Amino acid sequence: MTDTLKLRRASDVRVIALISLAHGSSHFFHLILPPMFPWLKAEFGFNYAELGLLMTIFFVVSCMVQAASGFLVDRIGARPVLLMGSGLLALAALFYSQSDSYFMLVIGAVIAGCGNGVFHPVDYTLINHKISPPNLPYAYSLHGVTGYIGWAAAPAFMVAVAAIADWRMAFISAAALEVLVLLILWLNRASLLDDVKARREESEASHLASNPGGAPMSTFGFLKLPMVWLCWIFLFLSMAATTGLQSFAPTALFKIYDIAVSSGNYYLTLMSLGGAGGMLLGGYLAAKLKVPERIVTICFTLNIILGLSIATGLVPVELIVIAFTMIGLGLGIAAPSRDLIIRSATPSRSSGRVYGIVYSGIDLGAALSPLIFGIFLDIGLPQLLFVGVALMQLMLILAGFKLVTITAAKSK
């Protein structure tokens, strides 16, 4: 290996590590509030509908900020936006810790949503412009793994601190962790520098190359591209299916199989761990096989079969734990291939504003999915949770093939 290749690989590793750390912290903050609901309910007497609304506020704000922050990434660069987002997450946790009313919790949720909304436009802009193409599948894989780790770590961390001290100290501790992440990002800020002017010129040159004789794309011109919205739908369905399981699988298992909710939460932990392990394997498979649409199809087909089998009661109770681990594994293996499909389908050398709009589908899926699936449980049809998730994954397979087909046609 030449010295140039060694330096390039070292740079890729450093950038991937920093971006993955930041991404993991954003997922950690997705779940610092829900574990504290019992403490907040006891302290203030809020009902669960009021507490659940805080998460809806968080994801709706994050969705709007994500769509807008991509334009900011294109104007001032990814690095300052990333540092700003990390700082806002720490500030939100401090707001939570000092709350003495529902209004203050709402303000904290808004601040947290603003902080969370910057990460995908920043992450994918840096990954797609600073990581060498052979290492992209591994970058997507590690980026996703740290997200799962953040999800898995937050409830355990928050409950442990609250049990030892109190809920206010749990939020203060979460803020301290994010300050540490911010310090690491600041000390390594040179690795996160992106050339905004060069990135803009690359994007314009790529657009002109694919549209000979055409005018440069306007600031909002990408919104007219059907591919952008098809990618948005793809990510919306992906997150809606995952969030549906995370939100209501324990309750649905209790109603279908009479499995204790505590055991159902344990199955969700195994699903998250399966997802993390699956992402590591998925990055390797995506790099070696180079058939992302087939990987996505196989994984989601198996998940559809497992989900429908659970809904109809065909899976023996003692095998539910294996089924949920396999579902997580499938979601994880598919994720790097999903991101490769998105990257291939979006305009070449896409800018932050494109990633901001496309990946805002994730937040809206997370915000709306619990509302829809919650209705199924309220009317006494828990089976429809798994049926609905299976239907979404079927639509994901179809959307993935449509994206690949259109991308292949454009490249000819």
C-alpha atoms as one frame of an Amber mdcrd trajectory, in Angstrom:
protein
   0.000   0.000   0.000   1.402   3.395  -1.011   1.869   6.229   1.453  -0.932
   8.154  -0.273  -3.381   5.281   0.186  -2.348   4.883   3.822  -2.943   8.576
   4.485  -6.279   8.421   2.686  -7.397   5.419   4.717  -6.284   7.081   7.971
  -8.260  10.195   7.036 -11.333   8.107   6.213 -11.124   6.271   9.549 -10.806
   9.531  11.487 -13.743  11.185   9.713 -15.943   8.082  10.018 -15.164   7.822
  13.746 -16.028  11.469  14.423 -19.234  11.423  12.387 -20.304   8.126  13.945
 -19.689   9.488  17.450 -21.854  12.506  16.700 -24.574  10.331  15.146 -24.593
   7.999  18.141 -25.042  10.945  20.489 -28.017  12.210  18.461 -29.718   8.803
  18.735 -28.909   8.758  22.445 -30.894  11.987  22.758 -33.868  10.427  20.947
 -34.422   8.346  24.066 -33.309  10.409  27.078 -36.852  11.685  27.705 -39.116
   8.563  27.502 -37.281   6.620  30.271 -37.911   9.582  32.584 -41.689   9.603
  31.997 -42.468   7.696  35.239 -40.379  10.188  37.252 -41.936  13.198  35.502
 -45.420  11.773  35.979 -44.790  11.288  39.699 -43.225  14.749  40.065 -45.746
  16.838  38.124 -48.796  14.616  37.633 -48.644  14.746  33.825 -50.578  12.051
  31.969 -48.930   9.845  29.368 -50.679  11.625  26.503 -49.032  14.896  27.556
 -45.656  13.197  27.929 -46.013  11.397  24.599 -46.790  14.724  22.919 -43.301
  15.888  23.895 -41.801  13.225  21.624 -44.110  14.210  18.771 -42.970  17.823
  19.207 -39.342  16.674  19.215 -39.618  14.726  15.944 -41.808  17.273  14.120
 -39.360  20.084  14.970 -36.452  17.830  13.985 -38.140  17.111  10.637 -38.568
  20.805   9.839 -35.052  21.701  10.974 -33.574  18.813   9.016 -35.193  20.057
   5.813 -33.897  23.580   6.449 -30.453  22.824   7.877 -29.219  21.338   4.609
 -29.369  24.828   3.086 -27.288  26.105   6.021 -24.745  23.311   5.428 -24.406
  24.498   1.814 -23.924  28.098   2.897 -21.517  27.904   5.854 -20.252  24.305
   5.721 -21.008  21.113   7.619 -18.594  21.578  10.538 -20.135  24.652  12.235
 -23.637  23.191  11.801 -22.514  19.928  13.427 -20.989  21.762  16.406 -24.129
  23.869  16.721 -26.348  20.775  16.764 -24.272  19.071  19.427 -24.356  22.198
  21.586 -28.152  22.433  21.264 -28.566  18.836  22.449 -26.550  19.602  25.590
 -28.600  22.766  26.156 -31.854  20.790  25.772 -30.801  18.305  28.448 -30.022
  21.190  30.807 -33.476  22.654  30.106 -35.060  19.295  30.930 -33.088  19.123
  34.182 -34.327  22.517  35.372 -37.944  22.099  34.294 -40.622  23.051  36.785
 -43.552  23.094  34.345 -44.821  21.396  31.194 -43.961  24.524  29.209 -40.261
  24.168  30.076 -40.317  20.540  28.945 -41.862  21.681  25.649 -39.083  24.256
  25.224 -36.531  21.527  25.934 -38.153  19.272  23.309 -38.055  22.096  20.743
 -34.362  22.787  21.446 -33.574  19.055  21.259 -35.463  18.801  17.947 -33.458
  21.732  16.558 -30.226  20.035  17.613 -31.196  16.620  16.296 -32.342  17.995
  12.947 -28.858  18.939  11.737 -27.184  15.550  11.971 -28.283  13.756   8.798
 -27.595  16.665   6.390 -24.204  17.131   8.063 -23.331  13.431   8.332 -24.217
  12.458   4.793 -22.643  15.560   3.290 -19.352  14.780   5.039 -19.511  11.041
   4.323 -20.286  11.446   0.634 -17.723  14.190   0.059 -14.844  13.216   2.360
 -14.864   9.397   2.344 -13.272   7.557  -0.581 -15.798   5.478  -2.611 -14.403
   2.025  -1.639 -14.942   2.849   2.040 -18.474   4.259   1.690 -20.300   0.991
   2.615 -18.209   0.719   5.792 -18.891   4.381   6.597 -22.640   3.865   6.261
 -22.378   0.695   8.337 -20.504   2.260  11.279 -22.656   5.379  11.086 -25.740
   3.209  11.528 -24.219   0.971  14.223 -23.516   3.930  16.490 -27.115   5.034
  16.055 -28.310   1.678  17.393 -25.778   1.866  20.228 -27.107   5.313  21.157
 -30.657   3.950  21.237 -29.609   0.989  23.376 -27.483   3.025  25.808 -29.863
   5.896  26.589 -32.586   4.076  28.580 -30.071   2.100  30.648 -27.968   5.201
  31.368 -30.870   7.481  32.253 -32.657   4.973  34.491 -29.416   4.040  36.271
 -28.552   7.666  37.105 -32.139   8.476  38.106 -32.239   5.436  40.401 -28.974
   6.427  42.087 -29.671  10.173  42.244 -32.823  11.656  40.668 -34.291  12.528
  37.266 -32.742  16.000  37.233 -29.269  14.560  37.719 -29.949  12.068  34.907
 -30.563  14.935  32.475 -27.525  16.854  33.774 -25.413  13.730  33.216 -26.745
  13.429  29.662 -25.794  17.073  29.064 -22.285  16.367  30.403 -21.898  13.446
  27.983 -22.878  15.651  25.047 -20.466  18.361  26.155 -17.737  15.698  26.085
 -18.779  14.740  22.536 -18.718  18.426  21.557 -15.206  18.777  23.008 -13.959
  15.773  21.010 -15.465  17.189  17.810 -13.906  20.590  18.502 -10.436  19.165
  19.166 -10.635  17.234  15.875 -12.338  20.010  13.912  -9.644  20.055  11.223
 -10.789  16.606  10.053 -14.357  17.865   9.643 -13.576  20.847   7.434 -15.329
  20.759   4.067 -14.749  23.153   1.167 -18.168  24.706   0.557 -17.102  26.466
  -2.646 -15.534  23.333  -4.128 -18.588  21.265  -3.151 -20.904  23.773  -4.847
 -18.781  23.775  -7.997 -18.736  19.959  -8.089 -22.514  19.831  -7.753 -23.039
  22.395 -10.519 -20.524  20.679 -12.823 -22.199  17.325 -12.252 -25.625  18.795
 -13.035 -24.366  20.394 -16.252 -22.631  17.149 -17.283 -25.888  15.227 -16.928
 -27.860  18.024 -18.629 -25.680  19.255 -21.540 -26.624  22.731 -22.620 -28.901
  23.197 -19.608 -28.772  26.008 -17.102 -27.311  25.501 -13.628 -29.835  24.110
 -11.152 -31.466  26.792  -9.031 -31.371  26.683  -5.236 -34.744  24.961  -5.068
 -34.547  23.238  -8.451 -33.874  19.822  -6.919 -37.382  19.871  -5.403 -38.768
  19.251  -8.899 -36.852  15.975  -9.248 -39.130  12.927  -8.742 -36.135  10.905
  -7.539 -35.728  13.169  -4.518 -39.294  12.521  -3.372 -39.093   8.808  -4.117
 -36.017   8.688  -1.840 -37.984  10.635   0.773 -40.807   8.072   0.644 -38.260
   5.244   0.866 -36.803   6.666   4.094 -40.210   7.610   5.507 -41.415   4.007
   5.180 -38.143   2.644   6.575 -38.300   4.694   9.778 -42.067   4.368  10.185
 -41.743   0.567  10.219 -38.858   0.599  12.714 -40.493   3.156  15.020 -43.762
   1.237  14.988 -42.008  -1.833  16.355 -39.996   0.180  18.893 -43.112   1.931
  20.180 -45.678  -0.848  20.451 -44.142  -4.310  19.974 -44.082  -5.071  23.756
 -47.757  -4.118  24.130 -48.752  -6.029  20.986 -46.908  -9.159  22.165 -48.706
  -8.946  25.492 -52.089  -8.822  23.741 -51.304 -11.555  21.184 -49.145 -13.953
  23.208 -49.753 -12.808  26.803 -46.017 -12.065  27.048 -45.127  -9.664  29.882
 -44.382  -6.126  28.695 -41.036  -6.270  30.529 -40.077  -9.299  28.417 -41.239
  -7.451  25.299 -38.873  -4.599  26.108 -36.089  -7.153  26.483 -36.903  -8.416
  22.985 -36.592  -4.840  21.688 -33.119  -4.614  23.220 -32.163  -7.812  21.395
 -33.648  -6.380  18.198 -31.428  -3.300  18.581 -28.357  -5.444  19.233 -29.248
  -7.593  16.225 -29.540  -4.396  14.193 -26.104  -3.196  15.302 -24.488  -6.524
  14.435 -26.419  -6.650  11.173 -25.106  -3.250  10.129 -21.509  -4.421  10.509
 -22.254  -7.448   8.342 -24.356  -5.321   5.991 -21.486  -2.925   5.330 -19.224
  -5.831   4.365 -21.871  -7.432   2.126 -22.684  -4.129   0.436 -19.002  -3.519
  -0.331 -18.334  -7.025  -1.656 -21.569  -7.942  -3.467 -22.491  -4.512  -4.917
 -26.166  -5.496  -5.321 -27.894  -3.280  -2.752 -31.416  -3.792  -4.100 -31.108
  -7.579  -3.762 -29.783  -7.311  -0.202 -32.682  -5.015   0.748 -35.180  -7.378
  -0.915 -33.907 -10.517   0.829 -33.749  -8.865   4.262 -37.191  -7.280   4.097
 -38.783 -10.399   2.596 -37.570 -12.435   5.570 -38.783  -9.717   7.941 -42.199
  -9.703   6.260 -42.494 -13.462   6.736 -41.451 -13.189  10.398 -43.798 -10.270
  11.066 -46.831 -11.963   9.526 -46.003 -15.181  11.375 -45.960 -13.281  14.684
 -49.231 -11.493  13.823 -51.009 -14.779  13.128 -49.585 -16.505  16.199 -47.615
 -19.049  14.158 -44.348 -18.380  15.989 -44.100 -20.428  19.219 -43.742 -18.245
  22.305 -40.307 -19.666  23.097 -39.075 -18.615  19.633 -40.303 -14.999  19.764
 -36.927 -13.917  21.147 -35.175 -15.448  18.130 -37.697 -13.893  15.740 -37.082
 -10.387  17.108 -33.313 -10.844  16.980 -33.640 -11.929  13.345 -35.859  -8.929
  12.543 -33.200  -6.613  13.994 -30.505  -8.441  12.055 -32.462  -7.971   8.833
 -33.006  -4.272   9.451 -29.305  -3.826  10.185 -28.018  -5.754   7.161 -30.333
  -3.803   4.857 -29.389  -0.346   6.188 -26.001   0.227   4.426 -27.490  -1.009
   1.137 -30.435   1.330   1.684 -28.057   4.291   2.024 -26.152   3.227  -1.096
 -29.420   3.134  -3.056 -30.257   6.614  -1.789 -26.805   7.910  -2.703 -27.029
   6.473  -6.226 -30.532   7.830  -6.762 -30.016  11.383  -5.511 -28.437  13.947
  -7.870 -24.732  13.297  -8.328 -22.513  15.063  -5.783 -25.642  16.025  -3.872
 -25.500  19.043  -1.602 -26.578  19.376   1.994 -30.004  20.737   1.060 -30.783
  17.553  -0.889 -29.812  15.325   2.031 -31.754  17.585   4.393 -35.001  17.190
   2.451 -34.538  13.490   1.659 -33.636  12.428   5.196 -36.403  14.551   6.750
 -38.584  11.577   5.787 -36.981   9.687   8.670 -38.159  12.175  11.304 -41.680
  12.453   9.901 -41.926   8.666   9.800 -40.871   8.552  13.457 -43.426  11.231
  14.385 -46.458   9.778  12.578 -45.922   6.036  12.947 -46.753   5.812  16.685
 -49.966   7.786  16.121 -51.138   5.387  13.388 -50.159   2.146  15.091 -51.451
   3.412  18.442 -54.944   3.502  16.929 -54.675  -0.188  16.005 -53.894  -1.081
  19.609 -56.625   1.172  20.983 -59.279  -0.595  18.884 -58.038  -4.015  20.005
 -56.227  -5.111  16.837 -52.572  -5.554  17.892 -51.981  -7.935  14.970 -52.243
  -4.941  12.619 -48.972  -3.592  14.043 -47.012  -6.454  12.477 -49.222  -6.529
   9.369 -48.733  -2.791   8.882 -44.959  -3.042   9.320 -44.900  -5.928   6.803
 -46.889  -3.837   4.307 -44.459  -0.930   4.706 -41.505  -3.245   4.103 -43.173
  -4.614   0.969 -43.533  -1.050  -0.300 -39.862  -0.489   0.595 -38.837  -3.385
  -1.642 -40.878  -1.979  -4.535 -39.546   1.546  -3.983 -35.955   0.246  -3.824
 -36.278  -1.531  -7.179 -37.915   1.555  -8.689 -35.019   3.725  -7.521 -32.424
   1.292  -8.893 -34.262   0.991 -12.212 -34.515   4.755 -12.719 -30.887   5.243
 -11.668 -29.711   2.572 -14.155 -31.769   4.190 -16.946 -30.259   7.603 -16.229
 -26.708   6.253 -16.308 -27.093   4.818 -19.825
